Amino acid sequence: MTEITKKTILEIKEGLKKRDFSALEVTKAFISASEKNKNLNIYNTFTPEKALESSKISQQRIDRGEERLLDGIPIAIKDLFCTKDILTTASSKILSNFIPSYESTVTQKLWDAGALMLGKVSCDEFAMGSSNETSCFGNVINPWSKRNGKNLSPGGSSGGSSSVVSSGSALAATGTDTGGSIRQPVAFCGVTGIKPSYGRCSRWGIVAFASSLDQAGPITKTVSDSALMLNVMSGFDDKDSTSADLDVPDFTQTCNDFKLDKVKIGIPKEYQIDGMSPEIVKLWQQGSEWLKDRGAEIVEVSLPHTKYALPTYYVIAPAEASSNLARYDGVRYGLRNSQDNLDELYAYSRGEGFGYEVQRRILIGTYVLSAGYYDAYYRKAQRVRNLIIQDFQKAFDKVDVLLTPTTPTAAFELGSQLDPISMYMNDVFTVPASLAGLPAMSVPSGLSEDGLPLGLQIIGNQFDENSVLKIAANLENQASFPFLN
Amino acid sequence: MPIDKDIVAKVSNLARIKINNDQLSTISNELESVIEWIDTLNEVNTNGVEPIANVSGQKLPLREDKVTDGGYSEKILNNAPEKESGFFVVPKVVE
């Protein structure tokens, strides 16, 4: 059975079709891998019985030759997606007893395609964090920790989603990305993930953090598997007015295109920052060489407002969060700290229910939106955001995609990043594409001297996921990354 | 922009988050360093640049102003910490 958990989605699909194994056997293999990896603290809610039950329905369809795209594929769901009748906590004490009466659009699409749910996996509280340490259920451990004997962070916020795939406990997971929450943890855990263009996937039923930035995306081992998942997850939804009313192309079509003649790859010079580890610089150059070998032209480009992206993000994201999280009031759902006075009921419920990082961000957001500061901070950040978008537009007049590192360092030790700004710096390469709503993907491309995974990021033009996937597939093909499982 | 304990107390009241007095100075130091960092945005000349909120370039769709949903207060009340006769319960707010 160990064999099964090392396979990709495409390999499992083929094996199911050829009757090499059954959907039940596949499901049992991933359930037992999940149990074996219990020490990694990945699951907030484990639902093996649900996966087993659905595997029978998948098998019946496979037997009839009527299999759907993801029939018999066990996946994990970030605990930020509402799942009907199944606990959905956002890894927060304030939602620790919340059982949705509805299903998010993205997860519904996955179940309709035959995917099987292994459970809900951990993340930073309300997706606010870059280490998975802000979860009220404690941090997830990066599966690569056992390689060098340190307790490493899986990154965040989609730390559980990245660890569950990296440890071979699920074939894929859903993630969400607001400023890098898919790309940074997949880089830390040595797996692959894409944040599609803003609007590509419906946000309906996903616990909101920052509505102008939040996007769902898949986390898998390979680029082709991500493309397949994205085919299922994408599409217009009339329940999310910001979802894009555009045709969804077949994202798998460019994943086997290894000719890069006439492709122009931009290298943004402003991404060469102080404090970046030399091995990451080396990997970045290696990535350029790999693409050049396939016929691509490498072009230096400039994104002059890059250094203002993080401070812009830390105005806009907390501002939107402070509005979105106003709904947790101790009255309609979630934790309540009973008081005699209504204002105190709100304040004590929120003081008890929100963790420290979430409180800090709500306070920042409230401050920048408060009377007298709105124009100085929030409006200003929205204007700088416009300049950051224009930088990208100018770059994409010259090149097809951009190649950058995903993170400035490999995975760090749990508990090692103490002040907020150094933690926020983890997202220095991922935040700009988020602010511009662009598709961006991280591919595991090499190992550090300590033997830890390093990722390269490909950023594409708006709604041009296919170019991103094509370049990602080329890097993957050249890198031959040594997956943990 | 210095952020003192009074500002933190005011903002936490606006945000309806109860913060213990012994935490006020830690939080004010942290907020001050974050706000100082955010102040680097003042280096950017944004004269004549429009503030942007919608990045997808998609037009928000319009629909008829019709009720399309509802009629399941039971479901909605399922997660309420306290409910009575089809209502959420809060402390008395009018004397």
XYZ file of C-alpha atoms in Angstrom:
580
model
C 0.000 0.000 0.000
C 2.914 2.398 0.514
C 3.200 2.486 -3.261
C -0.230 4.103 -3.673
C 0.536 7.120 -1.489
C 3.569 7.959 -3.599
C 1.510 8.327 -6.765
C 0.068 11.423 -8.443
C -3.609 12.024 -9.198
C -3.059 11.186 -12.883
C -1.342 7.902 -11.950
C -4.120 6.952 -9.538
C -6.752 7.727 -12.195
C -4.971 5.443 -14.617
C -4.583 2.674 -12.030
C -8.274 2.879 -11.148
C -9.222 2.625 -14.794
C -6.941 -0.370 -15.372
C -8.233 -2.050 -12.172
C -4.724 -2.128 -10.642
C -6.432 -1.151 -7.405
C -9.902 -0.081 -6.284
C -11.131 3.290 -5.036
C -11.561 1.654 -1.631
C -7.936 0.513 -1.561
C -6.767 3.982 -2.542
C -8.903 5.577 0.162
C -7.705 3.132 2.824
C -4.081 3.792 1.873
C -4.456 7.540 2.407
C -6.472 7.089 5.608
C -3.735 4.925 7.067
C -1.030 7.366 5.908
C -2.984 10.186 7.591
C -3.174 8.148 10.802
C 0.522 7.330 10.648
C 1.328 11.047 10.330
C -0.855 12.088 13.261
C 2.166 13.610 15.018
C 2.290 16.325 12.314
C -0.996 17.749 13.712
C -2.407 18.309 10.219
C -6.128 17.650 10.658
C -8.563 19.819 12.571
C -11.355 17.341 11.722
C -10.640 13.893 10.281
C -13.519 12.323 8.292
C -12.325 8.874 7.112
C -15.844 7.401 7.219
C -17.003 10.045 4.750
C -14.160 9.240 2.322
C -14.825 5.493 2.602
C -18.533 5.924 1.938
C -17.975 8.139 -1.117
C -15.306 5.782 -2.458
C -17.997 3.135 -2.984
C -20.044 5.507 -5.139
C -16.902 6.423 -7.095
C -16.119 2.749 -7.647
C -19.626 2.079 -8.979
C -19.207 4.870 -11.512
C -15.756 3.594 -12.490
C -17.185 0.075 -12.930
C -19.885 1.427 -15.202
C -17.266 3.326 -17.208
C -18.886 6.600 -16.187
C -16.115 7.953 -13.996
C -15.911 11.667 -13.340
C -12.721 13.743 -13.360
C -11.801 13.135 -9.712
C -13.611 9.886 -8.923
C -11.746 7.934 -6.243
C -9.297 10.769 -5.454
C -8.935 11.416 -1.683
C -8.303 15.075 -0.895
C -8.109 17.336 2.157
C -9.898 20.660 2.592
C -8.436 23.735 4.235
C -10.570 24.448 7.294
C -11.567 27.778 5.782
C -14.024 26.255 3.268
C -17.526 25.778 4.663
C -18.551 22.140 4.473
C -22.193 21.261 5.098
C -22.800 19.589 8.470
C -19.034 19.336 9.109
C -17.220 21.504 11.630
C -15.574 24.533 9.954
C -13.336 26.456 12.351
C -10.893 28.633 10.351
C -8.533 27.365 13.116
C -10.103 29.949 15.418
C -11.521 29.558 18.895
C -14.344 31.918 17.915
C -15.585 29.381 15.308
C -14.596 26.247 17.223
C -18.222 25.032 17.332
C -19.431 26.284 13.917
C -21.266 23.751 11.744
C -22.261 25.287 8.390
C -25.653 24.518 6.919
C -24.246 24.981 3.417
C -21.332 23.928 1.229
C -18.809 26.287 -0.400
C -19.045 26.466 -4.192
C -15.469 25.217 -4.703
C -15.845 22.162 -2.448
C -19.249 21.364 -3.985
C -17.611 21.325 -7.428
C -14.943 18.922 -6.119
C -17.523 16.530 -4.619
C -19.583 16.707 -7.811
C -16.448 15.638 -9.714
C -16.110 12.572 -7.472
C -13.348 13.707 -5.072
C -13.401 12.118 -1.609
C -13.030 14.136 1.590
C -10.450 12.907 4.115
C -11.017 15.857 6.412
C -10.503 19.509 7.237
C -6.907 20.582 7.647
C -5.257 23.231 9.778
C -4.253 26.736 8.740
C -3.270 29.955 10.437
C -6.240 31.449 12.273
C -8.518 33.069 9.650
C -5.592 32.499 7.228
C -3.630 35.249 8.979
C -0.072 34.074 9.291
C 2.917 32.663 7.438
C 3.905 29.828 9.775
C 0.696 27.989 10.757
C 1.539 28.964 14.341
C -1.534 31.162 14.828
C -3.959 28.196 14.639
C -5.865 27.785 17.912
C -5.161 24.055 17.637
C -1.366 24.506 17.636
C 1.024 24.495 14.699
C 1.360 21.858 12.012
C 4.835 20.334 11.687
C 6.559 20.442 8.307
C 7.017 16.793 7.156
C 10.590 17.663 6.108
C 11.469 18.189 9.784
C 12.491 14.578 10.180
C 15.185 15.078 7.524
C 17.278 17.429 9.665
C 15.974 16.840 13.170
C 14.570 20.355 13.650
C 10.952 21.300 14.214
C 10.234 23.246 11.057
C 7.266 25.427 10.185
C 5.206 24.246 7.210
C 4.636 27.897 6.328
C 1.204 29.431 6.166
C -1.489 30.021 6.052
C -2.205 26.813 4.059
C 0.273 24.867 6.236
C -2.010 21.877 6.809
C -2.905 21.680 3.101
C 0.779 21.684 2.109
C 1.846 19.183 4.785
C -0.975 16.775 4.012
C 0.195 16.502 0.379
C 3.927 16.558 1.207
C 3.578 13.741 3.757
C 1.662 11.553 1.296
C -1.504 11.707 3.434
C -3.716 13.075 0.615
C -3.419 13.341 -3.166
C -4.370 17.016 -3.168
C -5.723 19.735 -0.934
C -7.554 22.989 -1.352
C -5.781 26.132 -0.241
C -6.549 29.823 -0.196
C -4.108 32.604 -0.926
C -4.498 36.221 0.166
C -0.859 37.358 0.115
C 1.014 34.100 -0.462
C -0.858 31.566 1.649
C -0.701 28.862 -1.035
C 2.687 29.646 -2.555
C 4.846 30.128 0.565
C 3.776 26.915 2.377
C 4.025 24.761 -0.769
C 7.591 26.080 -1.206
C 8.392 25.233 2.440
C 6.888 21.725 2.144
C 8.258 20.788 -1.288
C 4.960 20.570 -3.162
C 3.193 22.523 -5.928
C 0.371 25.046 -5.767
C -1.266 27.744 -7.856
C -3.125 30.875 -6.872
C -5.256 31.551 -9.942
C -6.283 35.018 -11.106
C -8.581 36.889 -8.750
C -12.106 35.952 -9.828
C -11.225 32.557 -11.324
C -12.680 30.555 -8.410
C -15.788 31.471 -6.480
C -15.192 32.769 -2.974
C -18.706 31.810 -1.886
C -18.631 29.785 1.317
C -14.973 30.480 2.063
C -14.448 32.196 5.419
C -13.507 35.731 4.338
C -10.210 37.400 5.268
C -9.573 40.176 2.703
C -12.206 40.081 -0.012
C -10.305 41.950 -2.743
C -7.371 39.516 -2.390
C -8.686 36.084 -1.287
C -8.516 33.353 -3.939
C -8.849 29.576 -3.694
C -6.414 27.255 -5.443
C -5.179 23.656 -5.463
C -2.134 22.140 -3.752
C -0.738 18.946 -5.281
C 2.544 17.180 -5.955
C 2.720 17.928 -9.681
C 1.826 20.741 -12.064
C -0.519 18.526 -14.123
C -2.404 17.522 -10.966
C -2.832 21.190 -10.031
C -4.137 21.921 -13.527
C -6.670 19.099 -13.248
C -7.859 20.300 -9.827
C -8.101 23.863 -11.137
C -10.262 22.670 -14.060
C -12.775 21.470 -11.477
C -12.502 24.379 -9.011
C -12.815 27.269 -11.510
C -15.802 29.012 -13.008
C -18.326 31.806 -12.684
C -20.701 31.622 -9.752
C -23.697 33.915 -9.456
C -23.341 33.666 -5.680
C -19.988 35.514 -5.892
C -20.421 38.756 -7.830
C -16.627 39.135 -8.094
C -16.131 35.758 -9.771
C -15.159 36.161 -13.409
C -17.795 35.450 -16.049
C -15.251 33.988 -18.466
C -14.873 30.633 -20.152
C -12.572 28.284 -18.277
C -9.931 26.875 -20.635
C -8.591 23.343 -20.178
C -5.692 24.059 -17.839
C -4.061 20.676 -18.482
C -3.492 21.435 -22.172
C -0.198 23.333 -21.745
C 1.330 21.038 -19.095
C 3.105 18.838 -21.634
C 4.401 21.584 -23.877
C 8.176 21.536 -23.516
C 9.064 23.875 -26.381
C 9.632 27.434 -25.262
C 10.677 29.063 -28.535
C 9.273 32.585 -28.731
C 8.478 32.568 -24.988
C 9.807 35.573 -23.106
C 10.552 35.197 -19.406
C 10.901 38.369 -17.337
C 13.280 38.581 -14.391
C 12.189 41.500 -12.181
C 15.350 43.190 -10.947
C 13.673 44.594 -7.827
C 13.199 41.040 -6.508
C 16.947 40.874 -5.800
C 16.609 41.950 -2.192
C 18.925 42.093 0.821
C 18.634 39.130 3.125
C 17.827 36.637 0.400
C 19.754 33.420 0.976
C 22.560 32.781 -1.578
C 21.188 29.337 -2.378
C 17.923 30.957 -3.445
C 19.791 33.363 -5.721
C 21.574 30.361 -7.215
C 18.335 28.450 -7.744
C 16.744 31.473 -9.416
C 19.653 31.620 -11.912
C 19.391 27.871 -12.420
C 15.688 28.299 -13.203
C 16.495 30.885 -15.895
C 19.081 28.542 -17.403
C 16.619 25.662 -17.503
C 14.071 27.768 -19.388
C 16.741 29.145 -21.715
C 17.757 25.554 -22.539
C 14.215 24.974 -23.749
C 14.415 27.958 -26.085
C 12.973 30.764 -23.929
C 14.360 34.272 -24.038
C 15.285 35.769 -20.656
C 14.568 39.501 -20.302
C 15.270 41.752 -17.341
C 12.227 43.823 -16.380
C 11.546 46.453 -13.761
C 8.665 46.581 -11.274
C 9.640 49.844 -9.563
C 7.006 49.812 -6.796
C 7.862 46.316 -5.535
C 9.218 47.501 -2.198
C 5.929 49.223 -1.411
C 3.855 46.093 -1.977
C 4.154 44.722 1.569
C 3.247 47.963 3.366
C 0.365 48.435 0.895
C -0.818 44.927 1.658
C -0.608 45.544 5.409
C -3.027 48.442 5.031
C -5.506 46.838 2.630
C -5.650 43.299 4.046
C -6.148 44.320 7.701
C -8.671 47.008 6.651
C -10.765 44.455 4.781
C -10.279 41.936 7.600
C -11.514 44.389 10.219
C -14.753 44.781 8.222
C -15.148 41.094 7.379
C -14.500 39.917 10.922
C -17.057 42.332 12.374
C -19.584 39.531 11.836
C -18.153 37.529 14.763
C -20.246 39.120 17.447
C -21.088 36.298 19.857
C -24.747 36.593 18.846
C -25.397 34.768 15.588
C -22.803 32.008 15.691
C -19.523 31.088 17.293
C -18.177 31.650 20.751
C -20.066 33.871 23.186
C -18.784 35.344 26.396
C -22.021 36.276 28.151
C -22.184 39.765 29.643
C -25.032 41.949 30.932
C -24.320 44.695 28.430
C -24.422 44.191 24.639
C -21.231 46.146 23.862
C -19.388 44.179 26.516
C -20.783 40.927 25.130
C -19.244 41.844 21.769
C -15.929 42.961 23.251
C -15.459 40.023 25.621
C -16.565 37.446 23.022
C -14.109 38.868 20.459
C -11.365 39.330 23.059
C -11.690 35.697 24.104
C -12.423 34.188 20.703
C -9.791 35.839 18.472
C -6.116 34.944 18.825
C -3.404 37.548 19.184
C -2.383 37.940 15.524
C -6.009 38.263 14.417
C -6.637 40.909 17.081
C -3.520 42.774 16.019
C -4.640 42.828 12.373
C -8.172 43.915 13.250
C -6.689 46.766 15.299
C -4.396 47.825 12.443
C -7.357 47.673 10.064
C -9.615 49.623 12.392
C -6.902 52.258 12.875
C -6.249 52.802 9.151
C -9.980 53.064 8.467
C -10.769 55.330 11.398
C -11.828 58.950 11.035
C -8.896 61.186 10.140
C -6.683 58.329 8.898
C -8.798 56.876 6.094
C -7.294 59.061 3.346
C -3.768 58.987 4.755
C -3.592 55.219 4.933
C -6.399 53.347 3.183
C -6.886 55.632 0.155
C -3.130 56.044 -0.147
C -2.619 52.272 -0.178
C -5.332 51.872 -2.824
C -3.485 54.392 -5.013
C -0.135 52.634 -4.556
C -1.912 49.373 -5.390
C -2.876 50.927 -8.711
C 0.793 51.780 -9.402
C 1.832 48.203 -8.550
C -0.765 46.912 -11.050
C 0.529 49.332 -13.704
C 4.094 48.052 -13.125
C 2.930 44.528 -13.951
C 0.942 45.692 -16.986
C 4.040 47.376 -18.413
C 6.119 44.249 -17.762
C 3.566 42.025 -19.511
C 3.744 44.237 -22.585
C 7.290 42.862 -22.962
C 7.232 39.342 -21.534
C 4.883 36.346 -21.196
C 5.547 35.417 -17.581
C 7.812 36.463 -14.712
C 10.187 34.132 -12.882
C 11.060 34.837 -9.234
C 11.889 32.898 -6.083
C 8.791 32.015 -4.022
C 10.320 32.855 -0.639
C 13.500 34.616 0.548
C 14.552 31.581 2.668
C 13.797 27.878 3.145
C 11.460 26.746 5.957
C 12.381 28.277 9.320
C 12.182 26.691 12.746
C 8.909 26.935 14.623
C 8.999 29.789 17.129
C 11.959 31.491 15.445
C 10.236 34.546 13.919
C 9.177 36.722 16.777
C 8.406 40.226 15.574
C 5.495 40.825 13.205
C 7.411 42.597 10.430
C 10.037 39.848 10.023
C 7.177 37.346 9.787
C 5.439 39.562 7.203
C 8.686 39.601 5.126
C 8.093 35.944 4.246
C 5.553 37.137 1.710
C 7.763 39.732 0.028
C 7.776 37.871 -3.340
C 4.182 36.647 -3.244
C 2.254 39.753 -2.146
C 2.749 41.898 -5.300
C 0.958 39.377 -7.581
C -1.850 39.143 -5.011
C -2.351 42.902 -5.014
C -2.564 42.815 -8.820
C -4.922 39.794 -8.877
C -2.517 37.836 -11.106
C -2.122 34.052 -11.375
C 1.044 32.791 -9.688
C 2.387 29.340 -9.005
C 5.171 27.834 -6.920
C 7.069 24.755 -8.093
C 9.530 22.843 -5.876
C 12.782 23.282 -7.779
C 15.702 22.342 -5.566
C 17.074 21.739 -2.094
C 18.974 24.038 0.255
C 22.335 23.029 1.739
C 20.373 21.744 4.743
C 18.359 19.543 2.403
C 15.177 21.617 2.589
C 12.854 22.381 -0.353
C 13.101 25.639 -2.263
C 10.470 26.924 -4.662
C 10.419 29.055 -7.785
C 7.435 31.257 -8.560
C 5.947 31.940 -11.978
C 3.671 34.985 -12.249
C 1.422 35.345 -15.292
C -0.753 37.975 -16.868
C -4.364 38.229 -15.747
C -6.401 35.088 -16.593
C -3.397 33.570 -18.368
C -3.014 30.560 -16.059
C -2.101 28.425 -19.068
C 1.220 30.230 -19.621
C 2.000 29.941 -15.907
C 1.264 26.208 -15.942
C 3.334 25.698 -19.072
C 6.439 27.335 -17.598
C 5.842 25.585 -14.265
C 5.682 22.221 -16.055
C 8.993 22.980 -17.762
C 10.699 23.861 -14.473
C 9.247 20.744 -12.851
C 10.476 18.608 -15.706
C 14.012 20.011 -15.483
C 14.221 20.072 -11.679
C 13.271 16.391 -11.068
C 12.500 17.349 -7.490
C 13.052 14.587 -4.881
C 9.570 14.474 -3.318
C 9.377 13.285 0.274
C 6.518 10.958 -0.700
C 3.059 58.655 14.191
C 3.418 57.592 17.844
C 0.751 55.162 19.026
C 0.203 55.338 22.761
C -1.913 53.252 25.082
C -4.836 55.682 24.799
C -4.978 55.253 21.027
C -4.903 51.456 21.409
C -7.690 51.644 23.977
C -9.757 53.837 21.636
C -9.171 51.606 18.603
C -9.876 48.398 20.525
C -13.134 49.939 21.686
C -14.042 50.815 18.071
C -13.214 47.224 17.077
C -15.126 45.846 20.086
C -12.203 43.754 21.282
C -11.570 43.547 25.024
C -7.867 43.969 25.658
C -6.360 43.545 29.099
C -4.621 46.625 30.493
C -1.336 44.755 30.921
C -1.262 44.086 27.150
C -1.822 47.693 26.088
C 1.837 48.744 26.053
C 3.028 45.668 24.099
C 0.319 46.209 21.518
C 0.972 49.944 21.250
C 4.679 49.257 20.579
C 3.875 46.688 17.927
C 1.253 48.829 16.222
C 3.618 51.774 16.232
C 6.334 49.775 14.465
C 3.854 48.464 11.884
C 2.406 51.938 11.258
C 5.906 53.432 10.954
C 6.685 50.806 8.335
C 3.413 51.559 6.529
C 4.376 55.252 6.549
C 7.038 54.454 3.911
C 4.120 54.675 1.452
C 4.404 58.450 1.826
C 7.570 58.260 -0.297
C 5.409 57.345 -3.294
C 4.015 60.147 -5.420
C 0.386 59.213 -6.020
C -0.846 62.536 -7.391
C -3.447 61.857 -10.042
C -3.443 58.101 -9.398
C -6.885 56.596 -8.880
C -7.462 54.422 -5.808
C -8.326 50.893 -6.913
C -10.547 48.276 -5.283
C -11.605 46.005 -8.142
C -8.607 44.231 -9.652
C -10.305 41.682 -11.884
C -11.439 44.212 -14.472
C -14.803 42.441 -14.430
C -17.986 44.486 -14.318
C -20.126 43.613 -11.340
C -23.272 41.899 -12.635
C -26.704 43.337 -11.964
C -29.782 41.284 -11.261
C -33.434 41.957 -10.685
C -34.240 43.108 -7.165
C -36.159 39.969 -6.279
C -36.116 37.692 -3.242
C -34.299 34.535 -4.324
C -33.476 32.994 -0.995
C -34.769 32.570 2.540
C -37.405 30.788 4.554
C -35.083 28.737 6.751
C -34.663 30.631 9.995
C -34.323 27.296 11.795
C -31.091 26.548 9.888
C -29.761 30.045 10.465
C -30.424 29.835 14.188
C -28.722 26.436 14.439
C -25.360 27.936 15.332
C -26.702 30.675 17.615
C -25.206 30.597 21.118
C -28.600 31.613 22.520
C -31.996 31.616 20.779
C -35.651 31.830 21.723
C -38.866 31.543 19.696
C -37.069 31.983 16.379
C -34.920 34.931 17.517
C -31.307 35.545 18.524
C -31.054 36.485 22.189
C -29.000 39.510 23.324
C -28.830 41.362 26.650
C -31.500 44.003 27.173
C -30.561 47.183 25.268
C -33.499 49.508 26.034
C -34.564 50.433 29.515
